[in-house]
mmCIF file of C-alpha atoms in Angstrom:
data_model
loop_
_atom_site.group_PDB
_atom_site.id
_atom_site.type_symbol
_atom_site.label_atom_id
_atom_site.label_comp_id
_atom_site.label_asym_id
_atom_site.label_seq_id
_atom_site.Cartn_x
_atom_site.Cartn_y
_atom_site.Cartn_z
ATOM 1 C CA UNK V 1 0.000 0.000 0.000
ATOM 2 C CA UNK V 2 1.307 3.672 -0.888
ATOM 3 C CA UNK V 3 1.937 5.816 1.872
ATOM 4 C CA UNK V 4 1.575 9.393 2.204
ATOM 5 C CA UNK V 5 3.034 11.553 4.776
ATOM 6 C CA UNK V 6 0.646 13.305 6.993
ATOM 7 C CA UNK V 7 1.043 17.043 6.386
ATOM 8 C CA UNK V 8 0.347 17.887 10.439
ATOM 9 C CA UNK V 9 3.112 16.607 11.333
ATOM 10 C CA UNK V 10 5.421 18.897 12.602
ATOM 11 C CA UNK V 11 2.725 20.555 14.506
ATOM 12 C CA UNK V 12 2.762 17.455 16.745
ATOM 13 C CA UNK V 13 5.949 17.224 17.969
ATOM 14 C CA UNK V 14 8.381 20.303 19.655
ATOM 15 C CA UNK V 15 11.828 20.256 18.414
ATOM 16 C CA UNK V 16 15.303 21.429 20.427
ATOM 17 C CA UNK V 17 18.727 22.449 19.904
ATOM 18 C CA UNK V 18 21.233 20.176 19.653
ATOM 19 C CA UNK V 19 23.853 21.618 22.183
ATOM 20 C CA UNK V 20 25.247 24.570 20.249
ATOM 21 C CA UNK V 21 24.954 23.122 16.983
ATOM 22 C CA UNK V 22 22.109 24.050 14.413
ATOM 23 C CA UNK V 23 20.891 20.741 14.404
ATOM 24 C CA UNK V 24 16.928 20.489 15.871
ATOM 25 C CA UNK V 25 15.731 16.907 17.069
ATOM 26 C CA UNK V 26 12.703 16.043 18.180
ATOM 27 C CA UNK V 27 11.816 15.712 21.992
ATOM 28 C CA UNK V 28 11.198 12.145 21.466
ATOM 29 C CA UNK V 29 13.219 10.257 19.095
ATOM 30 C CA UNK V 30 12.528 6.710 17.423
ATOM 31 C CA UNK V 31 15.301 3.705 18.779
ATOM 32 C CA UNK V 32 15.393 0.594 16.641
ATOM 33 C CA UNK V 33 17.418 -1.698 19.499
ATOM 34 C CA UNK V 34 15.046 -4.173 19.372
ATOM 35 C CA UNK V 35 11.826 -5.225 17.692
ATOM 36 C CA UNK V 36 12.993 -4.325 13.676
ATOM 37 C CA UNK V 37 15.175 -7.748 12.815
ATOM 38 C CA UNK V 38 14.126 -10.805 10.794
ATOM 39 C CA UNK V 39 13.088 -12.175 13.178
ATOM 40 C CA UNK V 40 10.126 -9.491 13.910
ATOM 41 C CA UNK V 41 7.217 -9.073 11.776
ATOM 42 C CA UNK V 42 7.706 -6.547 9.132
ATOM 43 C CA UNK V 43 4.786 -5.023 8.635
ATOM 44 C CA UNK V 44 4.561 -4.086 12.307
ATOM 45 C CA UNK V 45 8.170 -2.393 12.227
ATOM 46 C CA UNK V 46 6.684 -0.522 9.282
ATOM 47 C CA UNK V 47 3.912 0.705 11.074
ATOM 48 C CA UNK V 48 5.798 1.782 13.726
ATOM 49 C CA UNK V 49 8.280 3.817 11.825
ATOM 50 C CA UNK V 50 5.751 5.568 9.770
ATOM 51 C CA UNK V 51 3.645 6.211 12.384
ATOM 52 C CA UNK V 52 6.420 8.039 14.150
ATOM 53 C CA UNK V 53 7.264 9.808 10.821
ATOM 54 C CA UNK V 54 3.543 11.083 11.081
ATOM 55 C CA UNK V 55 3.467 11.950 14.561
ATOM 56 C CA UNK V 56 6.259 14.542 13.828
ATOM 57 C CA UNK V 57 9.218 12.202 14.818
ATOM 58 C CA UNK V 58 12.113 13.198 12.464
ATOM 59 C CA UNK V 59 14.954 11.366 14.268
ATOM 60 C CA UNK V 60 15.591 7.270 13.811
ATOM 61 C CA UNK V 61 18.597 5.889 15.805
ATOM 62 C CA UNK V 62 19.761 2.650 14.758
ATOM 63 C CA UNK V 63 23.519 0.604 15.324
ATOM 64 C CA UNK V 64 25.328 -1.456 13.522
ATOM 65 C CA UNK V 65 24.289 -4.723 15.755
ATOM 66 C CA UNK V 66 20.775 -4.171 16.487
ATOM 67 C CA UNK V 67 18.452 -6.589 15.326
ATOM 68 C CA UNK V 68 18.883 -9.877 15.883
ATOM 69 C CA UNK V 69 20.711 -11.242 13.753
ATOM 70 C CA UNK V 70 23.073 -8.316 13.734
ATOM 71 C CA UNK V 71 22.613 -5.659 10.960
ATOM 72 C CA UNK V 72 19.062 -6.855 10.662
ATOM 73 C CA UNK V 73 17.358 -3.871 12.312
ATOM 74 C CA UNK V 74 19.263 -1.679 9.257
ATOM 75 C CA UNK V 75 18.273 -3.617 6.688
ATOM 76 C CA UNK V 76 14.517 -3.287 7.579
ATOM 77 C CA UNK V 77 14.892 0.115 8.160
ATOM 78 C CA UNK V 78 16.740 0.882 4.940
ATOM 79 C CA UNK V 79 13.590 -1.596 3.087
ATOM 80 C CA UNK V 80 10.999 0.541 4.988
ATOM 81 C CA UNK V 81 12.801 3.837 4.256
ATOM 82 C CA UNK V 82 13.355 3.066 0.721
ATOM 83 C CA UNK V 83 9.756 2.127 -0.423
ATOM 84 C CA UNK V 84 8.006 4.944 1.557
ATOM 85 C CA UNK V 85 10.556 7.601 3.133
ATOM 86 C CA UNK V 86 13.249 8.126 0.343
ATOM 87 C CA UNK V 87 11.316 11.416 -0.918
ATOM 88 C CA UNK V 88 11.335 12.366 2.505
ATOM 89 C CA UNK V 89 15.160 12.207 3.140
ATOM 90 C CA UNK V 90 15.883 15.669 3.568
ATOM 91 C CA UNK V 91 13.419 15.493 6.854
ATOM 92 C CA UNK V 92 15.185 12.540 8.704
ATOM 93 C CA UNK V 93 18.150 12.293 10.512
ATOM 94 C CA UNK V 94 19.201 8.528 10.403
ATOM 95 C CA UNK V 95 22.082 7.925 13.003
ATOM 96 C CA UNK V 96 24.113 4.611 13.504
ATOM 97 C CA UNK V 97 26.870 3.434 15.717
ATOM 98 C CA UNK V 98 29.692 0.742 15.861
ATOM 99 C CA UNK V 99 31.673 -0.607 19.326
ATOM 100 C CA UNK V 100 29.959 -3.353 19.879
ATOM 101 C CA UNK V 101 31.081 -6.947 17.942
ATOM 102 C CA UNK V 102 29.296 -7.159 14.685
ATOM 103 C CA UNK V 103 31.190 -10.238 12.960
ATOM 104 C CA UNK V 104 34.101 -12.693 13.892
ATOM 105 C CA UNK V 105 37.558 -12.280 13.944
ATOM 106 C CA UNK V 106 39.868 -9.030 15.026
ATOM 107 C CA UNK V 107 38.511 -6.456 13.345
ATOM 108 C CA UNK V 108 34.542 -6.571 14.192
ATOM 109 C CA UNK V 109 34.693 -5.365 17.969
ATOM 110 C CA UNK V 110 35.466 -2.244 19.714
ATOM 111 C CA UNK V 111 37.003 1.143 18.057
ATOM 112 C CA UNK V 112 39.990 0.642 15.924
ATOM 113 C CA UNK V 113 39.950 2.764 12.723
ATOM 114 C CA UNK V 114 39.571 -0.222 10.589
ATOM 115 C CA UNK V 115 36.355 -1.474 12.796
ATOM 116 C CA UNK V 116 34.638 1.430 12.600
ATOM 117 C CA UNK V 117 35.458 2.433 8.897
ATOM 118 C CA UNK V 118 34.316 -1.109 8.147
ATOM 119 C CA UNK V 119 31.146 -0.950 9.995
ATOM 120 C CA UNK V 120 30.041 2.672 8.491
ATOM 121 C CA UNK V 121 30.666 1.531 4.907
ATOM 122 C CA UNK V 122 28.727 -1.799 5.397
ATOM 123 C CA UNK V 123 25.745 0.008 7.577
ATOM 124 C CA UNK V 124 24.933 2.230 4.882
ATOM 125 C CA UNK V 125 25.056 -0.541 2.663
ATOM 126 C CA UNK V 126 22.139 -2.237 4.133
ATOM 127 C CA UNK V 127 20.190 0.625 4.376
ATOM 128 C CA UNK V 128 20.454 1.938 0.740
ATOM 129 C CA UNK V 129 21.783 5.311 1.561
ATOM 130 C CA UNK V 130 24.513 7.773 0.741
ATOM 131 C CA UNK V 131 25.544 8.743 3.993
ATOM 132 C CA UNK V 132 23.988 9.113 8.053
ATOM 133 C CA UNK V 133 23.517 12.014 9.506
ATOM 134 C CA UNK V 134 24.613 11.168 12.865
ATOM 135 C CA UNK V 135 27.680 8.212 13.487
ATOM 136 C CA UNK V 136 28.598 6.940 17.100
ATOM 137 C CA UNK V 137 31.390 5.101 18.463
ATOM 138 C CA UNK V 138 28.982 2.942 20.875
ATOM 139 C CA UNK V 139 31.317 2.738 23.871
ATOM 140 C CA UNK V 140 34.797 3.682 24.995
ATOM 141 C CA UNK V 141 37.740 0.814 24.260
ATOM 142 C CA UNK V 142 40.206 0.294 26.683
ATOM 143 C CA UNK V 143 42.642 -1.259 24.282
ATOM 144 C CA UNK V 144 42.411 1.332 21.242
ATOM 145 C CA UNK V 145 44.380 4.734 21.638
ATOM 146 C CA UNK V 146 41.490 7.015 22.150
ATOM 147 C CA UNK V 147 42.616 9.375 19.099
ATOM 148 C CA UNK V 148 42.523 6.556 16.895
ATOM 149 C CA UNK V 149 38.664 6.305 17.346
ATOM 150 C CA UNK V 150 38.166 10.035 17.383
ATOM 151 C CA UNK V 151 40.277 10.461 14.471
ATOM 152 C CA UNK V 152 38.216 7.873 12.311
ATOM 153 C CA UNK V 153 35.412 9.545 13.335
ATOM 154 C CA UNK V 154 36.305 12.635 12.038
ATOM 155 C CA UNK V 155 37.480 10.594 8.767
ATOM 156 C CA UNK V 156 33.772 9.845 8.381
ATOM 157 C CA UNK V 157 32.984 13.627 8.531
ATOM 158 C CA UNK V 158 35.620 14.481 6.008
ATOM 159 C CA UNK V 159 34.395 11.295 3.707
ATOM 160 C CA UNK V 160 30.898 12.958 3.523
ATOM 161 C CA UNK V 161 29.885 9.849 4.911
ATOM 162 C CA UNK V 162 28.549 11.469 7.972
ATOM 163 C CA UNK V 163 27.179 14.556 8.664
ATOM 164 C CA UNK V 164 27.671 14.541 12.188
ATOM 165 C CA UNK V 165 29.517 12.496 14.992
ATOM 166 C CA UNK V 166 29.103 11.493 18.327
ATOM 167 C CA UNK V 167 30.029 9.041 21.595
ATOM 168 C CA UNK V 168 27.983 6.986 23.636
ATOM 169 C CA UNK V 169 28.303 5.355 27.225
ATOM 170 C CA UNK V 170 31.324 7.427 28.076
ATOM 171 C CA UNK V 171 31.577 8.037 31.284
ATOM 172 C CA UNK V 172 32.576 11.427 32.580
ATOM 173 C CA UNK V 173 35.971 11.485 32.013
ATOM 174 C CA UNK V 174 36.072 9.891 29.250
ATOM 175 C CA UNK V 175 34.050 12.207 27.050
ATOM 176 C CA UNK V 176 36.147 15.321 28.603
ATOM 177 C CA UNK V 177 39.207 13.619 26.444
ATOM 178 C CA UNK V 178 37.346 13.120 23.612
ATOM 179 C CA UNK V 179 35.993 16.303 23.067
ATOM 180 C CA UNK V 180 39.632 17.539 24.097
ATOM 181 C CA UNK V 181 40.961 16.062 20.433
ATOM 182 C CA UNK V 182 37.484 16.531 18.641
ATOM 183 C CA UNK V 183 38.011 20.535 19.471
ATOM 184 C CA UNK V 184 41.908 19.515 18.638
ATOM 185 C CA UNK V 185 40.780 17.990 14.981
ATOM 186 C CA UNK V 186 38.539 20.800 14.412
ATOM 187 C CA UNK V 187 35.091 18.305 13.842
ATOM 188 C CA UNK V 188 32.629 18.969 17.129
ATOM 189 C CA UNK V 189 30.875 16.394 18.934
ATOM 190 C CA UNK V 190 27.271 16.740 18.479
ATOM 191 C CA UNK V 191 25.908 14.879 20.766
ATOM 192 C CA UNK V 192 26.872 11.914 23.470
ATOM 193 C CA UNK V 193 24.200 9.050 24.112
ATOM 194 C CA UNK V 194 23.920 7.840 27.597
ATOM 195 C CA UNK V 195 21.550 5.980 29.314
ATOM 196 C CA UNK V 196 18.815 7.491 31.463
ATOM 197 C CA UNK V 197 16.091 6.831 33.262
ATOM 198 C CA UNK V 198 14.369 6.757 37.254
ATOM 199 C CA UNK V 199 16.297 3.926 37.522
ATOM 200 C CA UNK V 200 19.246 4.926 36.544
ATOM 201 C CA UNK V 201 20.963 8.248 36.961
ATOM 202 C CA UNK V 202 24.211 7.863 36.446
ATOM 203 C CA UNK V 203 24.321 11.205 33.515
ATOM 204 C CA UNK V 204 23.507 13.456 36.793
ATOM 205 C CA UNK V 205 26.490 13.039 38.407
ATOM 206 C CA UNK V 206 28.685 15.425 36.427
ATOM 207 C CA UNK V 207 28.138 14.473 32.327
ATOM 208 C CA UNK V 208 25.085 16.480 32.205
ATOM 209 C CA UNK V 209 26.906 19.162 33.591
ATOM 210 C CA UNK V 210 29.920 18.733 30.943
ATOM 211 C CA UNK V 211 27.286 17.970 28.206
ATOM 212 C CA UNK V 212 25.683 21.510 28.957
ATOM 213 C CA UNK V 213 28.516 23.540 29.662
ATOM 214 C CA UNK V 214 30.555 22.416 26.222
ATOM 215 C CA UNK V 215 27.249 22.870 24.218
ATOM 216 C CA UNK V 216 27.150 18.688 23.260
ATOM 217 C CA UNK V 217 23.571 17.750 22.753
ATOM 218 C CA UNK V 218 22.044 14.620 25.087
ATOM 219 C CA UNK V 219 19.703 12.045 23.837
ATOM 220 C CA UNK V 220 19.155 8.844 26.212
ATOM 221 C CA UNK V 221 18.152 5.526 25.755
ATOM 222 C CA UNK V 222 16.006 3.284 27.586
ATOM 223 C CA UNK V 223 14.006 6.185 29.707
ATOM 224 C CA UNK V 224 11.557 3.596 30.587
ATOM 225 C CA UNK V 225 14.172 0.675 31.919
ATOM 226 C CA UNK V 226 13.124 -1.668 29.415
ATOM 227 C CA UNK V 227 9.811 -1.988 30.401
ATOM 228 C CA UNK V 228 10.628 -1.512 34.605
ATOM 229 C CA UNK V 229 8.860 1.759 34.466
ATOM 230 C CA UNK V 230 5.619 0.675 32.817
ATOM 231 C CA UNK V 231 2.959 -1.207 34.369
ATOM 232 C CA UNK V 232 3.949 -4.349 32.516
ATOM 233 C CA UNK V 233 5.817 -5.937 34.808
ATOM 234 C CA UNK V 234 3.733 -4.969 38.377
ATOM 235 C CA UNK V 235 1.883 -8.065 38.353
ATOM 236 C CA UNK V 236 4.698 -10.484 36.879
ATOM 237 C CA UNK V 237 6.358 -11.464 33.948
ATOM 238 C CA UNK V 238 3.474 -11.984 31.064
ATOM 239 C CA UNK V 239 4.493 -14.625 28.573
ATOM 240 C CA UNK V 240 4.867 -12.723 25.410
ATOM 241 C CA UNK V 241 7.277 -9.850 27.453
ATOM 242 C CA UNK V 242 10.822 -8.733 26.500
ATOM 243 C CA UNK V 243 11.997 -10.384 29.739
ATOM 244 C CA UNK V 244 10.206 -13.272 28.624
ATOM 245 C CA UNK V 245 11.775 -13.924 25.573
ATOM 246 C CA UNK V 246 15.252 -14.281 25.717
ATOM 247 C CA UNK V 247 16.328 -12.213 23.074
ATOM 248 C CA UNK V 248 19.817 -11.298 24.416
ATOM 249 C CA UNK V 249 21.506 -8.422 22.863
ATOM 250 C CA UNK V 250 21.211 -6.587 25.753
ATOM 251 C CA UNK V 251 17.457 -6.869 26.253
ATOM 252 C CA UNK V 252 15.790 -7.200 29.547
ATOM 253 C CA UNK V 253 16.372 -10.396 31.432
ATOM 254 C CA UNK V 254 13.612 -12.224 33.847
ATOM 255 C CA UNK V 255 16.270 -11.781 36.922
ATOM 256 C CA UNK V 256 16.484 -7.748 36.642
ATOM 257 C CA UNK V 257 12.942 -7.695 37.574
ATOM 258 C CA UNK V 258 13.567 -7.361 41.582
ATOM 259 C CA UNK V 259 11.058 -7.054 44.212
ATOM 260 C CA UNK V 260 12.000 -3.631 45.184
ATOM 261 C CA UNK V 261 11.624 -2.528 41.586
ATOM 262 C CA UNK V 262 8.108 -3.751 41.155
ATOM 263 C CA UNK V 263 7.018 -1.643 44.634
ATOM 264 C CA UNK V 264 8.986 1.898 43.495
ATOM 265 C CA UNK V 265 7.066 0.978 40.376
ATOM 266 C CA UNK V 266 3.538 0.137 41.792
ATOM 267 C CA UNK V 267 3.760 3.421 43.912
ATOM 268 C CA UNK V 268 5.272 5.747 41.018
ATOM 269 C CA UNK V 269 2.252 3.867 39.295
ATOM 270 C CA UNK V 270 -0.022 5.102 41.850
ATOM 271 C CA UNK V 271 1.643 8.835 41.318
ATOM 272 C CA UNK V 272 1.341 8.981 37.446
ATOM 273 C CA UNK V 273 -2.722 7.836 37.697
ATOM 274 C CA UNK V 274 -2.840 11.180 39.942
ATOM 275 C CA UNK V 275 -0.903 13.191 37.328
ATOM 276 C CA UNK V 276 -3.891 11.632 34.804
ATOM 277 C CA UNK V 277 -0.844 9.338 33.109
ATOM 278 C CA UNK V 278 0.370 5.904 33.031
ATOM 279 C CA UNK V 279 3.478 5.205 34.370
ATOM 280 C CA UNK V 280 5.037 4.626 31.244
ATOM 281 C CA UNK V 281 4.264 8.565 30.249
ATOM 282 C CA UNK V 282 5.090 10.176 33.689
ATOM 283 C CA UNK V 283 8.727 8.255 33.089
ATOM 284 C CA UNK V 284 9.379 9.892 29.564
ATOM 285 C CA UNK V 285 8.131 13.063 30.837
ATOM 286 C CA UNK V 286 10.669 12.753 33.708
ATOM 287 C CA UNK V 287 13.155 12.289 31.802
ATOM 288 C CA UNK V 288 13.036 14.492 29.412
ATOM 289 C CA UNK V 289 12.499 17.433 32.160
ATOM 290 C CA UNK V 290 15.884 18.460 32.321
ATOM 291 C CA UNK V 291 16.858 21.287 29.114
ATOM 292 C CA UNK V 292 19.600 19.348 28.663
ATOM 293 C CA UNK V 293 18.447 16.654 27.514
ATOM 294 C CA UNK V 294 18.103 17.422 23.459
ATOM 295 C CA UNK V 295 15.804 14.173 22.906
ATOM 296 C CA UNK V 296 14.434 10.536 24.204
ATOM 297 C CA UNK V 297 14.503 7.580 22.605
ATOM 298 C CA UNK V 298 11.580 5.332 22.453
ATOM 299 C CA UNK V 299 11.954 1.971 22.105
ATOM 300 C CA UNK V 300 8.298 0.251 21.492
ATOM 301 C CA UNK V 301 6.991 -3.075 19.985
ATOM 302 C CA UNK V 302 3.519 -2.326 18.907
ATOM 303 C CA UNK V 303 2.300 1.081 17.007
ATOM 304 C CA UNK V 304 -0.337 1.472 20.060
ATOM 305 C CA UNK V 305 3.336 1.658 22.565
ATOM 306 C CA UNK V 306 3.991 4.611 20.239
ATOM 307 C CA UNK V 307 0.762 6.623 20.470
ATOM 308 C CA UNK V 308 0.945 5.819 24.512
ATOM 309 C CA UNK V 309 3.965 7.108 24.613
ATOM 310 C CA UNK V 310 3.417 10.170 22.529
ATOM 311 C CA UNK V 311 0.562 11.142 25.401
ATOM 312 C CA UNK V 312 3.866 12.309 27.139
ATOM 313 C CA UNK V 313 3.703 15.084 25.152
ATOM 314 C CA UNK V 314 0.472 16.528 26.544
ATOM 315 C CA UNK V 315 1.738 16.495 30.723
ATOM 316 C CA UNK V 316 5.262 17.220 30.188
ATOM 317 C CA UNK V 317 5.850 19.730 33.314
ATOM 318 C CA UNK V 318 5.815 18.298 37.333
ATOM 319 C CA UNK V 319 4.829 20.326 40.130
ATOM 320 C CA UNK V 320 7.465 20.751 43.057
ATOM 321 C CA UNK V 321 5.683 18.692 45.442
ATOM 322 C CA UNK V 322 5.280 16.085 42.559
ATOM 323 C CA UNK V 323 9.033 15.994 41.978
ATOM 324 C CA UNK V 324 9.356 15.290 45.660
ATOM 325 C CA UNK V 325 7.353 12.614 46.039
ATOM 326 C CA UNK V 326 9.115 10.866 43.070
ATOM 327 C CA UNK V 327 12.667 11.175 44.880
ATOM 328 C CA UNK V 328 10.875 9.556 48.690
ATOM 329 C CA UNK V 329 9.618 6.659 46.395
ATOM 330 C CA UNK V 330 12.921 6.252 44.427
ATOM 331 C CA UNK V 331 14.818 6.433 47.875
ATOM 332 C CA UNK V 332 12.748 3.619 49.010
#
């Protein structure tokens, strides 16, 4: 079936800086970690993508491994893009990363030069296109002189073969010397991608603060802990649930899912249903409080996840006293 863009769109979503750069991303941003291999059903991935397209969601964040198999998660995206998006390509920012082993042997893994040249080259090979807008290294390597990765990254910029660069998972110190020899090379880093979310806060203990001060945009992944901070998981473990399924990859595993986790989430649950929201939207909307945080990722299974999630947009702002109550119950 033909597909035709709704012309609305952008009067859905809000769009912010990207540190000091003139890029604009949307508040909430599209992840494809899981739920877009071969092994998922592809008209469903194709609903969800356009559907975000629709609902004024410009940005689509995608790596190398993501799938499974590996690489699969590009592929579809670079089928779904290709038959209904490809007129649209001057509206999307497609970002990928490479760090994390994508194929056997010494050069698949971590953030040599070769690696990383490698993994652009065959990434945009699956997905049909000229070039990304936005390339990661996807976490720091111990064993790789840091300018090494920095360096290819700024190769890729040079190439044309990406528009923009960034980290992710760098911890504080770690991202100071890297944007040390990006401002050395002369190529900015756009934007670092950390993790976020009630459950964990790590970014607040001094790379916000870095982010904001050197004007690097933020956008975090997995504000709602995988599913922790919806009301999935408050009664058990249904059947057909990520934790149930044993994807690997990363994905949420049956033994994260603690006792103490389930009551901070059955009384935040209790807070959101004041608020008029599910717990699922007074998460996003908590994360995404802070200015500097540029854009969230969402990371959903079903188009209806989407459009729940999206109702984040309408209650974005907490109350003092509501922001209080949501540090007792995280404090236990």
């Amino acid at each position: 079936m033909d597909y035709t863009a709704n012309t609305d769109r952008y009067k859905l979503m809000d769009y912010r800086r990207c540190g000091n750069s003139g890029l604009l991303l949307p508040e909430f941003s599209l992840g494809l970690w899981h739920n877009f291999g071969f092994n998922d059903n592809y008209e469903n991935a194709r609903a969800i993508v356009l559907n975000a397209f629709d609902a004024g969601i410009t940005h689509f964040d995608l790596a190398n491994n993501y799938g499974p198999p590996p690489g699969s998660a590009e592929s579809t995206f670079g089928k779904i893009f290709n038959s209904d998006l490809v007129n649209h390509r001057d509206e999307i920012i497609i970002s990928t990363k490479a760090g994390w082993k994508m194929w056997d042997g010494p050069y698949g893994d971590y953030g040599s030069k070769k690696y990383l040249v490698s993994s652009l080259d065959q990434s945009l090979k699956r997905m049909g296109i000229d070039y990304v807008d936005i390339f990661y290294h996807h976490r720091p390597d111990p064993d790789t002189p840091l300018e090494e990765t920095v360096g290819a990254l700024d190769l890729m910029v040079r190439q044309g073969k990406a528009l923009y660069v960034g980290i992710s998972s760098y911890d504080v110190e770690e991202t100071k010397g890297a944007l040390k020899m990006f401002d050395e090379l002369g190529t900015p880093c756009l934007i670092h991608q950390p993790r976020y979310s009630m459950f964990d806060r790590t970014i607040e203990d001094g790379l916000l603060e870095l982010l904001g001060r050197r004007g690097v945009g933020c956008i975090v992944f997995s504000p709602l802990a995988q599913g922790l901070l919806t009301d999935k998981y408050l009664n058990g473990i249904p059947e057909t649930s990520r934790a149930a399924s044993g994807r690997g990859n990363g994905a949420l595993e049956a033994d994260q899912i603690t006792a103490e986790k389930i009551e901070i989430g059955r009384k935040l649950n209790e807070l959101a249903n004041k608020r008029g929201q599910s717990l699922a939207q007074m998460a996003l909307a908590w994360t995404k409080r802070d200015p500097r945080v540029t854009s969230v990722l969402l990371g959903v299974s079903r188009p209806e996840q989407l459009s729940d999630s999206l109702e984040a947009l309408k209650k974005p702002h907490f109350e003092e006293n509501e922001i209080s109550e949501i540090e007792r119950i995280l404090a236990g």
